[in-house]
CSV table of C-alpha atoms in Angstrom, one decimal:
chain,number,residue,atom,x,y,z
A,337,UNK,CA,52.7,-108.7,-4.9
A,338,UNK,CA,53.4,-106.7,-7.9
A,339,UNK,CA,56.7,-106.3,-9.8
A,340,UNK,CA,57.1,-102.8,-8.5
A,341,UNK,CA,56.8,-103.9,-4.9
A,342,UNK,CA,59.4,-106.7,-5.4
A,343,UNK,CA,61.8,-104.2,-7.1
A,344,UNK,CA,61.3,-101.7,-4.2
A,345,UNK,CA,62.2,-104.4,-1.7
A,346,UNK,CA,65.2,-105.5,-3.7
A,347,UNK,CA,66.4,-101.9,-3.9
A,348,UNK,CA,66.1,-101.5,-0.1
A,349,UNK,CA,68.0,-104.8,0.5
A,350,UNK,CA,70.7,-103.6,-1.9
A,351,UNK,CA,70.9,-100.2,-0.2
A,352,UNK,CA,71.1,-101.8,3.2
A,353,UNK,CA,73.8,-104.2,2.1
A,354,UNK,CA,75.8,-101.3,0.5
A,355,UNK,CA,75.5,-99.3,3.7
A,356,UNK,CA,76.6,-102.2,5.8
A,357,UNK,CA,79.7,-102.8,3.6
A,358,UNK,CA,80.5,-99.1,3.8
A,359,UNK,CA,80.3,-99.1,7.6
A,360,UNK,CA,82.5,-102.3,7.8
A,361,UNK,CA,85.1,-100.7,5.5
A,362,UNK,CA,85.3,-97.6,7.8
A,363,UNK,CA,85.9,-99.8,10.8
A,364,UNK,CA,89.2,-100.8,9.1
A,365,UNK,CA,90.1,-97.1,8.8
A,366,UNK,CA,90.0,-96.5,12.6
A,367,UNK,CA,93.2,-95.1,14.1
A,368,UNK,CA,95.6,-97.9,14.2
A,369,UNK,CA,98.5,-96.1,15.8
A,370,UNK,CA,101.5,-98.5,16.0
A,371,UNK,CA,102.2,-99.8,19.4
A,372,UNK,CA,105.6,-98.8,20.7
A,373,UNK,CA,107.6,-102.0,21.6
A,374,UNK,CA,110.6,-102.9,23.7
A,375,UNK,CA,113.4,-105.1,22.4
A,376,UNK,CA,114.0,-107.7,25.2
A,377,UNK,CA,117.2,-109.2,23.7
A,378,UNK,CA,115.0,-112.1,22.7
A,379,UNK,CA,112.1,-110.5,20.8
A,380,UNK,CA,110.0,-107.4,20.5
A,381,UNK,CA,107.4,-107.1,23.2
A,382,UNK,CA,104.6,-104.9,24.6
A,383,UNK,CA,104.4,-104.9,28.4
A,384,UNK,CA,106.9,-107.7,29.0
A,385,UNK,CA,107.0,-109.2,32.5
A,386,UNK,CA,110.8,-109.7,32.3
A,387,UNK,CA,113.7,-108.3,30.2
A,388,UNK,CA,117.4,-107.4,30.4
A,389,UNK,CA,118.9,-104.2,29.0
A,390,UNK,CA,122.3,-106.0,28.7
A,391,UNK,CA,122.0,-108.4,25.9
A,392,UNK,CA,125.6,-109.6,26.0
A,393,UNK,CA,125.9,-110.8,29.5
A,394,UNK,CA,122.4,-110.3,31.2
A,395,UNK,CA,124.3,-108.5,34.0
A,396,UNK,CA,120.9,-107.1,35.1
A,397,UNK,CA,117.5,-108.5,34.8
A,398,UNK,CA,114.1,-106.9,35.5
A,399,UNK,CA,111.4,-109.3,36.5
A,400,UNK,CA,107.9,-109.3,37.9
A,401,UNK,CA,107.3,-106.1,36.0
A,402,UNK,CA,103.9,-104.5,36.6
A,403,UNK,CA,103.2,-101.8,34.0
A,404,UNK,CA,101.0,-99.0,35.2
A,405,UNK,CA,101.2,-97.2,31.8
A,406,UNK,CA,102.2,-98.3,28.3
A,407,UNK,CA,101.8,-95.5,25.8
A,408,UNK,CA,103.3,-94.6,22.4
A,409,UNK,CA,105.8,-92.1,24.0
A,410,UNK,CA,106.5,-93.6,27.4
A,411,UNK,CA,105.9,-96.6,29.6
A,412,UNK,CA,106.1,-96.8,33.4
A,413,UNK,CA,106.2,-99.8,35.7
A,414,UNK,CA,107.7,-101.3,38.8
A,415,UNK,CA,109.9,-104.4,38.9
A,416,UNK,CA,112.5,-106.4,40.8
A,417,UNK,CA,116.0,-105.8,39.5
A,418,UNK,CA,118.5,-108.6,39.9
A,419,UNK,CA,122.0,-107.0,39.4
A,420,UNK,CA,125.3,-108.7,39.1
A,421,UNK,CA,127.8,-106.5,41.0
A,422,UNK,CA,130.7,-108.4,39.5
A,423,UNK,CA,132.4,-108.7,42.9
A,424,UNK,CA,134.9,-110.3,43.1
A,425,UNK,CA,134.4,-110.8,39.3
A,426,UNK,CA,131.4,-111.1,36.9
A,427,UNK,CA,131.7,-114.9,36.6
A,428,UNK,CA,131.6,-115.5,40.3
A,429,UNK,CA,129.0,-112.8,40.6
A,430,UNK,CA,127.4,-111.1,43.6
A,431,UNK,CA,123.7,-110.7,42.8
A,432,UNK,CA,121.6,-108.0,44.5
A,433,UNK,CA,117.8,-107.7,44.4
A,434,UNK,CA,116.2,-104.3,44.5
A,435,UNK,CA,112.8,-102.8,43.9
A,436,UNK,CA,112.8,-100.4,41.0
A,437,UNK,CA,110.6,-98.0,39.0
A,438,UNK,CA,111.2,-98.3,35.2
A,439,UNK,CA,110.4,-95.5,32.7
A,440,UNK,CA,110.8,-96.3,29.0
A,441,UNK,CA,111.0,-93.3,26.6
A,442,UNK,CA,112.4,-91.8,23.4
A,443,UNK,CA,110.7,-94.1,20.8
A,444,UNK,CA,112.6,-94.5,17.6
A,445,UNK,CA,111.9,-96.2,14.3
A,446,UNK,CA,114.0,-99.3,13.7
A,447,UNK,CA,113.4,-101.7,10.9
A,448,UNK,CA,109.7,-100.7,10.5
A,449,UNK,CA,109.0,-100.9,14.2
A,450,UNK,CA,108.6,-98.2,16.8
A,451,UNK,CA,110.9,-99.1,19.7
A,452,UNK,CA,111.7,-97.5,23.0
A,453,UNK,CA,115.4,-96.4,23.0
A,454,UNK,CA,115.9,-95.2,26.6
A,455,UNK,CA,115.3,-96.6,30.0
A,456,UNK,CA,115.4,-94.8,33.3
A,457,UNK,CA,115.8,-97.0,36.4
A,458,UNK,CA,115.0,-95.5,39.8
A,459,UNK,CA,116.3,-97.8,42.6
A,460,UNK,CA,114.4,-98.0,45.9
A,461,UNK,CA,117.8,-98.5,47.6
A,462,UNK,CA,120.8,-97.4,45.5
A,463,UNK,CA,123.3,-100.3,45.4
A,464,UNK,CA,126.4,-98.7,44.0
A,465,UNK,CA,127.6,-95.2,43.3
A,466,UNK,CA,125.7,-95.1,40.0
A,467,UNK,CA,123.5,-92.2,39.1
A,468,UNK,CA,120.0,-92.7,40.6
A,469,UNK,CA,117.9,-92.7,38.6
A,470,UNK,CA,120.2,-94.4,36.1
A,471,UNK,CA,119.6,-93.7,32.4
A,472,UNK,CA,120.4,-96.4,29.9
A,473,UNK,CA,120.4,-96.4,26.1
A,474,UNK,CA,118.6,-99.6,24.9
A,475,UNK,CA,119.4,-101.9,22.1
A,476,UNK,CA,116.8,-101.4,19.4
A,477,UNK,CA,117.0,-104.9,17.8
A,478,UNK,CA,119.1,-107.9,17.0
A,479,UNK,CA,122.7,-107.1,16.3
A,480,UNK,CA,124.5,-108.7,13.4
């Protein structure tokens, strides 16, 4: 093996290594669209299985959530809603279970995160005289 042959092999190895490093650097440039999150009154989450839209008193809790879609603009799922009707009062409570369809929408920027700001709740069996579907503005993050 002559010196020219060894130099040619080294050049090929160097070219292959450079091409590999270039390809690896491009993989880090792939579309890394931020995932829209939901503030659950405890933490930020993607596709949580449980959350409450009422951070102060947890007057309603959505559990056993099965998300059929979670995108950057909307998320859709089904859940069981446990709702405190506050009858005769909220402390004594009168809890009702209901199957619901949830739709999260209107993502907003909050402290560097993209967070859903609106929730639509469609009740299988309306339980009060509320609008059905009910539309709620969501807390975007910790208060205070």
